[in-house]
PDB file of C-alpha atoms in Angstrom:
ATOM      1  CA  UNK A  39     178.757 -60.377  98.560  1.00  0.00           C
ATOM      2  CA  UNK A  40     180.562 -59.612 101.793  1.00  0.00           C
ATOM      3  CA  UNK A  41     183.902 -61.207 102.643  1.00  0.00           C
ATOM      4  CA  UNK A  42     183.994 -61.357 106.412  1.00  0.00           C
ATOM      5  CA  UNK A  43     187.393 -61.690 108.083  1.00  0.00           C
ATOM      6  CA  UNK A  44     188.258 -62.410 111.673  1.00  0.00           C
ATOM      7  CA  UNK A  45     186.051 -63.735 114.442  1.00  0.00           C
ATOM      8  CA  UNK A  46     182.411 -63.809 113.400  1.00  0.00           C
ATOM      9  CA  UNK A  47     180.448 -60.986 114.971  1.00  0.00           C
ATOM     10  CA  UNK A  48     176.723 -61.153 114.169  1.00  0.00           C
ATOM     11  CA  UNK A  49     176.206 -57.508 115.129  1.00  0.00           C
ATOM     12  CA  UNK A  50     178.830 -56.311 112.625  1.00  0.00           C
ATOM     13  CA  UNK A  51     177.363 -58.443 109.842  1.00  0.00           C
ATOM     14  CA  UNK A  52     173.825 -57.233 110.567  1.00  0.00           C
ATOM     15  CA  UNK A  53     175.070 -53.642 110.537  1.00  0.00           C
ATOM     16  CA  UNK A  54     176.553 -54.248 107.065  1.00  0.00           C
ATOM     17  CA  UNK A  55     173.302 -55.834 105.868  1.00  0.00           C
ATOM     18  CA  UNK A  56     171.499 -52.683 106.981  1.00  0.00           C
ATOM     19  CA  UNK A  57     174.149 -50.193 105.800  1.00  0.00           C
ATOM     20  CA  UNK A  58     174.450 -51.617 102.281  1.00  0.00           C
ATOM     21  CA  UNK A  59     170.707 -52.254 101.934  1.00  0.00           C
ATOM     22  CA  UNK A  60     171.245 -55.947 101.279  1.00  0.00           C
ATOM     23  CA  UNK A  61     168.040 -57.506  99.967  1.00  0.00           C
ATOM     24  CA  UNK A  62     168.954 -61.210 100.165  1.00  0.00           C
ATOM     25  CA  UNK A  63     170.856 -63.163 102.819  1.00  0.00           C
ATOM     26  CA  UNK A  64     171.889 -66.810 102.670  1.00  0.00           C
ATOM     27  CA  UNK A  65     173.450 -68.268 105.792  1.00  0.00           C
ATOM     28  CA  UNK A  66     173.770 -71.620 107.552  1.00  0.00           C
ATOM     29  CA  UNK A  67     171.568 -72.333 110.582  1.00  0.00           C
ATOM     30  CA  UNK A  68     174.409 -71.572 113.002  1.00  0.00           C
ATOM     31  CA  UNK A  69     174.574 -68.008 111.668  1.00  0.00           C
ATOM     32  CA  UNK A  70     170.785 -67.558 111.878  1.00  0.00           C
ATOM     33  CA  UNK A  71     170.966 -68.630 115.533  1.00  0.00           C
ATOM     34  CA  UNK A  72     173.771 -66.122 116.159  1.00  0.00           C
ATOM     35  CA  UNK A  73     171.796 -63.367 114.418  1.00  0.00           C
ATOM     36  CA  UNK A  74     168.999 -63.994 116.922  1.00  0.00           C
ATOM     37  CA  UNK A  75     171.338 -63.089 119.770  1.00  0.00           C
ATOM     38  CA  UNK A  76     170.876 -59.541 118.488  1.00  0.00           C
ATOM     39  CA  UNK A  77     167.597 -57.616 118.534  1.00  0.00           C
ATOM     40  CA  UNK A  78     166.696 -57.891 114.837  1.00  0.00           C
ATOM     41  CA  UNK A  79     163.818 -55.452 115.301  1.00  0.00           C
ATOM     42  CA  UNK A  80     166.202 -52.535 115.819  1.00  0.00           C
ATOM     43  CA  UNK A  81     167.575 -52.782 112.281  1.00  0.00           C
ATOM     44  CA  UNK A  82     166.026 -51.121 109.261  1.00  0.00           C
ATOM     45  CA  UNK A  83     166.582 -53.964 106.800  1.00  0.00           C
ATOM     46  CA  UNK A  84     165.919 -53.873 103.065  1.00  0.00           C
ATOM     47  CA  UNK A  85     165.632 -57.658 103.042  1.00  0.00           C
ATOM     48  CA  UNK A  86     163.280 -59.278 100.562  1.00  0.00           C
ATOM     49  CA  UNK A  87     164.572 -62.840 100.885  1.00  0.00           C
ATOM     50  CA  UNK A  88     166.301 -64.936 103.530  1.00  0.00           C
ATOM     51  CA  UNK A  89     167.679 -68.412 102.882  1.00  0.00           C
ATOM     52  CA  UNK A  90     169.241 -71.082 105.034  1.00  0.00           C
ATOM     53  CA  UNK A  91     171.416 -73.852 103.661  1.00  0.00           C
ATOM     54  CA  UNK A  92     173.812 -76.509 104.852  1.00  0.00           C
ATOM     55  CA  UNK A  93     171.569 -78.321 107.313  1.00  0.00           C
ATOM     56  CA  UNK A  94     167.884 -78.205 108.318  1.00  0.00           C
ATOM     57  CA  UNK A  95     166.758 -75.098 110.166  1.00  0.00           C
ATOM     58  CA  UNK A  96     164.376 -75.732 113.033  1.00  0.00           C
ATOM     59  CA  UNK A  97     160.907 -74.188 113.033  1.00  0.00           C
ATOM     60  CA  UNK A  98     161.544 -72.052 116.133  1.00  0.00           C
ATOM     61  CA  UNK A  99     164.371 -70.153 114.427  1.00  0.00           C
ATOM     62  CA  UNK A 100     162.289 -69.611 111.278  1.00  0.00           C
ATOM     63  CA  UNK A 101     159.413 -68.252 113.374  1.00  0.00           C
ATOM     64  CA  UNK A 102     161.653 -65.977 115.455  1.00  0.00           C
ATOM     65  CA  UNK A 103     163.300 -64.452 112.372  1.00  0.00           C
ATOM     66  CA  UNK A 104     159.884 -63.990 110.758  1.00  0.00           C
ATOM     67  CA  UNK A 105     158.454 -62.316 113.852  1.00  0.00           C
ATOM     68  CA  UNK A 106     161.418 -59.924 114.114  1.00  0.00           C
ATOM     69  CA  UNK A 107     161.822 -59.064 110.420  1.00  0.00           C
ATOM     70  CA  UNK A 108     158.630 -60.058 108.616  1.00  0.00           C
ATOM     71  CA  UNK A 109     160.726 -62.305 106.337  1.00  0.00           C
ATOM     72  CA  UNK A 110     160.329 -66.089 106.222  1.00  0.00           C
ATOM     73  CA  UNK A 111     163.634 -67.936 105.990  1.00  0.00           C
ATOM     74  CA  UNK A 112     163.446 -70.404 103.105  1.00  0.00           C
ATOM     75  CA  UNK A 113     165.545 -73.539 102.887  1.00  0.00           C
ATOM     76  CA  UNK A 114     167.416 -75.141 100.066  1.00  0.00           C
ATOM     77  CA  UNK A 115     169.288 -78.398  99.635  1.00  0.00           C
ATOM     78  CA  UNK A 116     172.027 -79.127  97.149  1.00  0.00           C
ATOM     79  CA  UNK A 117     175.378 -80.803  96.942  1.00  0.00           C
ATOM     80  CA  UNK A 118     178.631 -79.294  95.764  1.00  0.00           C
ATOM     81  CA  UNK A 119     178.405 -81.068  92.423  1.00  0.00           C
ATOM     82  CA  UNK A 120     174.747 -80.236  91.737  1.00  0.00           C
ATOM     83  CA  UNK A 121     172.415 -77.319  91.368  1.00  0.00           C
ATOM     84  CA  UNK A 122     169.571 -76.717  93.789  1.00  0.00           C
ATOM     85  CA  UNK A 123     167.763 -80.007  94.354  1.00  0.00           C
ATOM     86  CA  UNK A 124     164.983 -79.277  96.857  1.00  0.00           C
ATOM     87  CA  UNK A 125     163.752 -75.901  98.071  1.00  0.00           C
ATOM     88  CA  UNK A 126     160.934 -74.181  99.860  1.00  0.00           C
ATOM     89  CA  UNK A 127     159.371 -71.175  98.164  1.00  0.00           C
ATOM     90  CA  UNK A 128     156.865 -68.601  99.373  1.00  0.00           C
ATOM     91  CA  UNK A 129     153.512 -70.321  99.696  1.00  0.00           C
ATOM     92  CA  UNK A 130     154.998 -73.679 100.699  1.00  0.00           C
ATOM     93  CA  UNK A 131     154.245 -74.497 104.303  1.00  0.00           C
ATOM     94  CA  UNK A 132     157.439 -74.222 106.322  1.00  0.00           C
ATOM     95  CA  UNK A 133     158.608 -77.581 107.587  1.00  0.00           C
ATOM     96  CA  UNK A 134     157.517 -79.559 104.529  1.00  0.00           C
ATOM     97  CA  UNK A 135     160.036 -81.209 102.247  1.00  0.00           C
ATOM     98  CA  UNK A 136     159.609 -78.513  99.615  1.00  0.00           C
ATOM     99  CA  UNK A 137     159.649 -78.869  95.849  1.00  0.00           C
ATOM    100  CA  UNK A 138     162.279 -80.432  93.649  1.00  0.00           C
ATOM    101  CA  UNK A 139     164.544 -78.207  91.609  1.00  0.00           C
ATOM    102  CA  UNK A 140     164.246 -77.870  87.843  1.00  0.00           C
ATOM    103  CA  UNK A 141     165.348 -81.037  86.067  1.00  0.00           C
ATOM    104  CA  UNK A 142     165.763 -82.991  89.302  1.00  0.00           C
ATOM    105  CA  UNK A 143     164.118 -86.390  89.623  1.00  0.00           C
ATOM    106  CA  UNK A 144     163.771 -88.065  92.975  1.00  0.00           C
ATOM    107  CA  UNK A 145     161.508 -90.380  94.909  1.00  0.00           C
ATOM    108  CA  UNK A 146     160.893 -90.731  98.589  1.00  0.00           C
ATOM    109  CA  UNK A 147     161.790 -94.246  99.742  1.00  0.00           C
ATOM    110  CA  UNK A 148     161.315 -93.761 103.480  1.00  0.00           C
TER     111      UNK A 148
END
């Protein structure tokens, strides 16, 4: 866990991800977009997983991160008072609704 203070600087955060050999990053879509302002290919990441949460992440951002790092950003949905409700895992086509979390019941009424 990294406690960032001050104005957000994507370059500094990415440098820490590289320096400390972070293998999993979870960030909101706004941060993923800011990360893409940097050349992700120049970093030697140890990333195994990348997750976005807070709001839907558009397909273009997912594809750009994947092209630059080889990692597919997965998405999850939950509320403060719940555990993970819906998520996408490796093997699930990006852009689909995903699978429900353990013990979660839901139905699509749209």
